[in-house]
mmCIF file of C-alpha atoms in Angstrom:
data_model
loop_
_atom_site.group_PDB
_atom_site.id
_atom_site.type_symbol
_atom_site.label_atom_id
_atom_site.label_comp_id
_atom_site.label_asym_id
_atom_site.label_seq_id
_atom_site.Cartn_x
_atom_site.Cartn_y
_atom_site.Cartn_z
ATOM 1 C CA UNK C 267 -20.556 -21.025 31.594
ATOM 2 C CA UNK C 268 -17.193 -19.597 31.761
ATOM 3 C CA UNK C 269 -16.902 -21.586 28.060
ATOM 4 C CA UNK C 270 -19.403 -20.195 26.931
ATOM 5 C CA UNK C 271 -17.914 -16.583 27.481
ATOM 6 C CA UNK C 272 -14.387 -17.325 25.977
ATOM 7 C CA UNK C 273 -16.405 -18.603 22.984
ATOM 8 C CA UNK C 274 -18.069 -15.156 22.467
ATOM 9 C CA UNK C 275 -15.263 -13.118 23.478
ATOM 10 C CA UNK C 276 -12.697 -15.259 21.193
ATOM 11 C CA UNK C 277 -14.657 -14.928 18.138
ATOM 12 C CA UNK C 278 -15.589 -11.456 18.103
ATOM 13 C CA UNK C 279 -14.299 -9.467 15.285
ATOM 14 C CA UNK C 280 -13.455 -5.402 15.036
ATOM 15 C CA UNK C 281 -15.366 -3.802 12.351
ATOM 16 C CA UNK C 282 -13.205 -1.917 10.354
ATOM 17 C CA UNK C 283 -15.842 0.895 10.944
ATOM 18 C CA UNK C 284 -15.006 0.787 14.713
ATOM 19 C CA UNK C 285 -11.936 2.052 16.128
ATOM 20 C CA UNK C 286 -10.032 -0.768 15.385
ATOM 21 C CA UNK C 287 -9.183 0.417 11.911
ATOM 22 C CA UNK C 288 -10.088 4.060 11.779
ATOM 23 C CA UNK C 289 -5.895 4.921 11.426
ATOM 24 C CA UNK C 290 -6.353 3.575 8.476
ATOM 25 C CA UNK C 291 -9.138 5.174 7.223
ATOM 26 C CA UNK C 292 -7.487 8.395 8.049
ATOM 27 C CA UNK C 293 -4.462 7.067 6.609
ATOM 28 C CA UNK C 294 -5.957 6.274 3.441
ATOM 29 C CA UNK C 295 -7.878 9.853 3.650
ATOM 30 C CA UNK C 296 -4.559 11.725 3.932
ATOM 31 C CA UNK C 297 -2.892 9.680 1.368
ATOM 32 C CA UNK C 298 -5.463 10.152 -0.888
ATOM 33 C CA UNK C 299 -5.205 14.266 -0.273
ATOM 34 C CA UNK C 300 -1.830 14.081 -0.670
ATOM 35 C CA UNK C 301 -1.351 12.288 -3.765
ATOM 36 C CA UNK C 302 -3.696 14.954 -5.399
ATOM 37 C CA UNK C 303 -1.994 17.823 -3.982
ATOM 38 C CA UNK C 304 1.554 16.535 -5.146
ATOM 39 C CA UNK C 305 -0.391 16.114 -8.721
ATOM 40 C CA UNK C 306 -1.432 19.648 -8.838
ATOM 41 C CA UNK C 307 2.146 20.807 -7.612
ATOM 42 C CA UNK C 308 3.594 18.428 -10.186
ATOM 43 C CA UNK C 309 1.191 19.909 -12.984
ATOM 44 C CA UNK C 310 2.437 23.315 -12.028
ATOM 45 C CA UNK C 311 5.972 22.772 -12.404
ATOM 46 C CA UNK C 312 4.891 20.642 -16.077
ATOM 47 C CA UNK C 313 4.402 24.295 -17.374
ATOM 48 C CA UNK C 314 8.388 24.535 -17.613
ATOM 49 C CA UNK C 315 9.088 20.962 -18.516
ATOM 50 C CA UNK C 316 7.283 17.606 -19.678
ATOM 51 C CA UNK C 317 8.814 15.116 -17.270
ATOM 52 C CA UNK C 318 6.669 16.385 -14.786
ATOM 53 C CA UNK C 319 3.471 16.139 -16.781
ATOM 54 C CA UNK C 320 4.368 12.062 -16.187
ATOM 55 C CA UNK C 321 4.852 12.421 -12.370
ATOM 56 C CA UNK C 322 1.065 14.331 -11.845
ATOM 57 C CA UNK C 323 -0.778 11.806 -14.055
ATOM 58 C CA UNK C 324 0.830 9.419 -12.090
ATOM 59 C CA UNK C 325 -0.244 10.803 -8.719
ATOM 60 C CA UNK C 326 -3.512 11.717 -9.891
ATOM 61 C CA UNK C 327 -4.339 8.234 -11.027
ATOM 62 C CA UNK C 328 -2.725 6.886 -7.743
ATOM 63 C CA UNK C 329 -5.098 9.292 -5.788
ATOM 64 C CA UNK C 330 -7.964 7.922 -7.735
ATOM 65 C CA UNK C 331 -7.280 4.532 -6.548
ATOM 66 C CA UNK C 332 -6.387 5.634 -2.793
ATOM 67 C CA UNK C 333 -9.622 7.076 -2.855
ATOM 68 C CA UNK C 334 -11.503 3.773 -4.332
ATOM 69 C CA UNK C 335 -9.201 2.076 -1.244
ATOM 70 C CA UNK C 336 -11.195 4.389 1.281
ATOM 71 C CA UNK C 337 -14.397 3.879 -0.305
ATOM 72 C CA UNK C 338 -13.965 -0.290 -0.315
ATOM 73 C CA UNK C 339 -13.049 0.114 3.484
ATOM 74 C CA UNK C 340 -15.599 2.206 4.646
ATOM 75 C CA UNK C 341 -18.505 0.399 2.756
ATOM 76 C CA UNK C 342 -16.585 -3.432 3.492
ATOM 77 C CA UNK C 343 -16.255 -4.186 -0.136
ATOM 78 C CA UNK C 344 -13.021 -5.523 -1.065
ATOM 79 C CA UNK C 345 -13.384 -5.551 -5.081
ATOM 80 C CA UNK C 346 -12.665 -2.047 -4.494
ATOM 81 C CA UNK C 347 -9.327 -2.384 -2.618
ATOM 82 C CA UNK C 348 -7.635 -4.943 -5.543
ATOM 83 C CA UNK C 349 -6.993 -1.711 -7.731
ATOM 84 C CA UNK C 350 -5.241 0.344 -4.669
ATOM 85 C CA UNK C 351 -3.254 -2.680 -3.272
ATOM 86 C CA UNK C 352 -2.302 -3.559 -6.936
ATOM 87 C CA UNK C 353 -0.975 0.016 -7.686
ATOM 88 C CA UNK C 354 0.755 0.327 -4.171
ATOM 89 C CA UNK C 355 2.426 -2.927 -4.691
ATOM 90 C CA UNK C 356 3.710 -1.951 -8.164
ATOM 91 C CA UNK C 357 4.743 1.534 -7.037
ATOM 92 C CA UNK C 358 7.028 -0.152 -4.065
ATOM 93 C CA UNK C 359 8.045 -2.684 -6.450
ATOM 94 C CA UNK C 360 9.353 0.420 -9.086
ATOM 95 C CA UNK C 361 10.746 2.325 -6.203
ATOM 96 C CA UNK C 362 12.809 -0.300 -5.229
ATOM 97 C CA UNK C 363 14.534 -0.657 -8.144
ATOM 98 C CA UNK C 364 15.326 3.117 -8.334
ATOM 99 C CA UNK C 365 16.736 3.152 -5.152
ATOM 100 C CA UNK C 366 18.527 -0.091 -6.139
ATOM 101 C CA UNK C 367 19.768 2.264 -9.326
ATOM 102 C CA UNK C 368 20.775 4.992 -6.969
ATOM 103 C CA UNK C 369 22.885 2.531 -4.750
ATOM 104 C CA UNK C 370 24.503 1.432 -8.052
ATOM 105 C CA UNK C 371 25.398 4.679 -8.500
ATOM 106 C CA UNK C 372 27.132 5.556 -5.536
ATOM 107 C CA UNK C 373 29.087 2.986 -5.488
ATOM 108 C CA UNK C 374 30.076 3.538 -9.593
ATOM 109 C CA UNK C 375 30.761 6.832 -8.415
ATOM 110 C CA UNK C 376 33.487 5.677 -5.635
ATOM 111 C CA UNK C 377 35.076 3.592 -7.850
ATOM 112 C CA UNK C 378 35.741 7.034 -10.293
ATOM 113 C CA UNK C 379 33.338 4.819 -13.167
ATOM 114 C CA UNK C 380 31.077 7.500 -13.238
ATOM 115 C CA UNK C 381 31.051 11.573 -12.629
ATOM 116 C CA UNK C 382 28.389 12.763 -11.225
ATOM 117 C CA UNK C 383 28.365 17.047 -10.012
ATOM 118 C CA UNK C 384 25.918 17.863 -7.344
ATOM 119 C CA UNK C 385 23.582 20.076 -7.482
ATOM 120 C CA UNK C 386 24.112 21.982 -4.110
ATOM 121 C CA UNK C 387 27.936 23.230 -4.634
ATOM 122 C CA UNK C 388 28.861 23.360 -0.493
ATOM 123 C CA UNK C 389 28.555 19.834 -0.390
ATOM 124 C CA UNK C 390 30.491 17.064 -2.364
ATOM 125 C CA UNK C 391 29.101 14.844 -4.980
ATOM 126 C CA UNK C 392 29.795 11.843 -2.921
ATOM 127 C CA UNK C 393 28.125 13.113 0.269
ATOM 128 C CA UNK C 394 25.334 14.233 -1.875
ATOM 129 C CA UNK C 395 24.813 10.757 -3.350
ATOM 130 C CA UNK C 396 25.325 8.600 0.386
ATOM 131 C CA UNK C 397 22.537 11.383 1.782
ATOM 132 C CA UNK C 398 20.409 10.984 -0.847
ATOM 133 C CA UNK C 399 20.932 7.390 -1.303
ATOM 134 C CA UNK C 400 20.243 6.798 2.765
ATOM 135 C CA UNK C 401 17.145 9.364 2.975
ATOM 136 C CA UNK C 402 15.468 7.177 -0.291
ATOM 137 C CA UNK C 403 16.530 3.780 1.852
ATOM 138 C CA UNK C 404 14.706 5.430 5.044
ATOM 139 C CA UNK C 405 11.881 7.189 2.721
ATOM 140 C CA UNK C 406 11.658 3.224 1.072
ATOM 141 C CA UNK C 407 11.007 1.332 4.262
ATOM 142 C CA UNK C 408 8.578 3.430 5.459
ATOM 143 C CA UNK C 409 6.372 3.430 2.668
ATOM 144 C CA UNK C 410 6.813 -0.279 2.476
ATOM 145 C CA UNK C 411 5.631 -0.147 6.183
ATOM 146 C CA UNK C 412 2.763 1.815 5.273
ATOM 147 C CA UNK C 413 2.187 -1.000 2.874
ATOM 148 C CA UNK C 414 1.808 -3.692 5.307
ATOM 149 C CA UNK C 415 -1.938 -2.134 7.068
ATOM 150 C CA UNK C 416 -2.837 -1.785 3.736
ATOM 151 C CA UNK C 417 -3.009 -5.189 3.538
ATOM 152 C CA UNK C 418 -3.985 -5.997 6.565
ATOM 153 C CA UNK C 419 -7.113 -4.199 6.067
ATOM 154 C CA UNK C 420 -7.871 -5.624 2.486
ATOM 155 C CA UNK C 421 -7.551 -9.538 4.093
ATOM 156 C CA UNK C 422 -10.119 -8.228 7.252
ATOM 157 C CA UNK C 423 -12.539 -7.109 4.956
ATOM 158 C CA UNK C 424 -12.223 -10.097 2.774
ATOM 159 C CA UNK C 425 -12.706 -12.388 5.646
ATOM 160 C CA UNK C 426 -15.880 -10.606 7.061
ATOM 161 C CA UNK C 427 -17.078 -10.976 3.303
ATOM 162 C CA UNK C 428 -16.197 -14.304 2.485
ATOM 163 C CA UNK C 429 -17.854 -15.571 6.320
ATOM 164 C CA UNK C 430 -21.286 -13.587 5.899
ATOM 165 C CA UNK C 431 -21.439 -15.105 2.232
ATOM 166 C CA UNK C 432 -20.596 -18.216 3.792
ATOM 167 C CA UNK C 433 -23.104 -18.236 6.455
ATOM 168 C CA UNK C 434 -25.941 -16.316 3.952
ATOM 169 C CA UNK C 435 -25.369 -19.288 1.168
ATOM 170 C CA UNK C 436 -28.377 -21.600 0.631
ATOM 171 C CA UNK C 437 -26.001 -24.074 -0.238
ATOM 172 C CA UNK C 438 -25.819 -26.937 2.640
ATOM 173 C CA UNK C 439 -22.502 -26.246 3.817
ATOM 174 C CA UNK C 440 -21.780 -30.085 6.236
ATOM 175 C CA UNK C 441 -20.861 -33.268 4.330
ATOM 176 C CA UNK C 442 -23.391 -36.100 4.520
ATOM 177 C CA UNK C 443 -21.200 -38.844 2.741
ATOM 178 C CA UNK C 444 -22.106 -42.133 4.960
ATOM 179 C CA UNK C 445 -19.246 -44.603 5.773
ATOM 180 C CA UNK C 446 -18.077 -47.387 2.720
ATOM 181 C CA UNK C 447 -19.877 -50.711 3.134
ATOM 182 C CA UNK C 448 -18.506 -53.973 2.101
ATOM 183 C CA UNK C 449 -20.751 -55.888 -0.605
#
């Protein structure tokens, strides 16, 4: 009996519409908000010059695809998720090497390659650059830590699919192959 009752208790799976994964749902939710509202800030300050006009097409497609991320979670379909985990996994992959660029930079700039004048006058070009440069690096690995439940919850959902279409399959799923016989 007691068997029996690890049995059930070990193979019992949160839904991602319990508890277990409702963080993430909000996550995704606020994400999602705030994507759009740094593409209608960015679209704003377009108005004065075209680089940002770049910046809030890209976070208003990237809020598209959070939001098709929220909507694959809450109704457990993961075709819906391989857009948002493919555009979060390209936008770490791009950030990385612009922080990589920044590093580059800093050091170019202590070895008087470069000149670089900073753009708040009380503070020196080379503090500017370490600041900035270690505020991207700390910015950096938490988004790539945000990246990680992402995941997580993609690979959940998948597994709940790929079991129920395993069990719900007509097709006979044991091997009936009988032992070789000599002739």
């Amino acid at each position: 009996m007691r068997s029996a009752n690890m049995i059930s208790s070990s193979s019992f799976s949160a839904s991602p519409k319990c508890c277990h994964y409702m963080p993430l749902l909000v996550l995704s939710a606020f994400l999602a908000i705030s994507y759009a509202v740094l593409s209608i800030g960015a679209s704003y300050l377009a108005l004065n010059q075209a680089v940002y006009a770049i910046a809030s097409l890209v976070f208003l497609v990237h809020s598209i695809f959070t939001i098709m991320y929220f909507s694959g979670l809450k109704d457990q379909n993961e075709w819906i998720m391989i857009p948002a985990l493919v555009v979060e996994i390209l936008l770490r992959i791009v950030m990385g090497f612009v922080l990589l660029a920044m590093w580059f930079a800093y050091v170019l700039f202590l070895f008087d390659i470069i000149d670089f004048a900073s753009p708040i006058d009380s503070i020196k070009p080379v503090n500017f650059l370490l600041v900035a440069c270690l505020l991207s690096t700390i910015i950096y690995a938490m988004l790539i830590r945000i990246l990680f439940p992402y995941y997580d919850g993609y690979r959940h959902i998948k597994k709940l699919n790929d079991r129920e279409r395993m069990y719900g399959s007509s097709v006979m799923q044991a091997s009936c192959s009988s032992r070789p016989t000599a002739v």
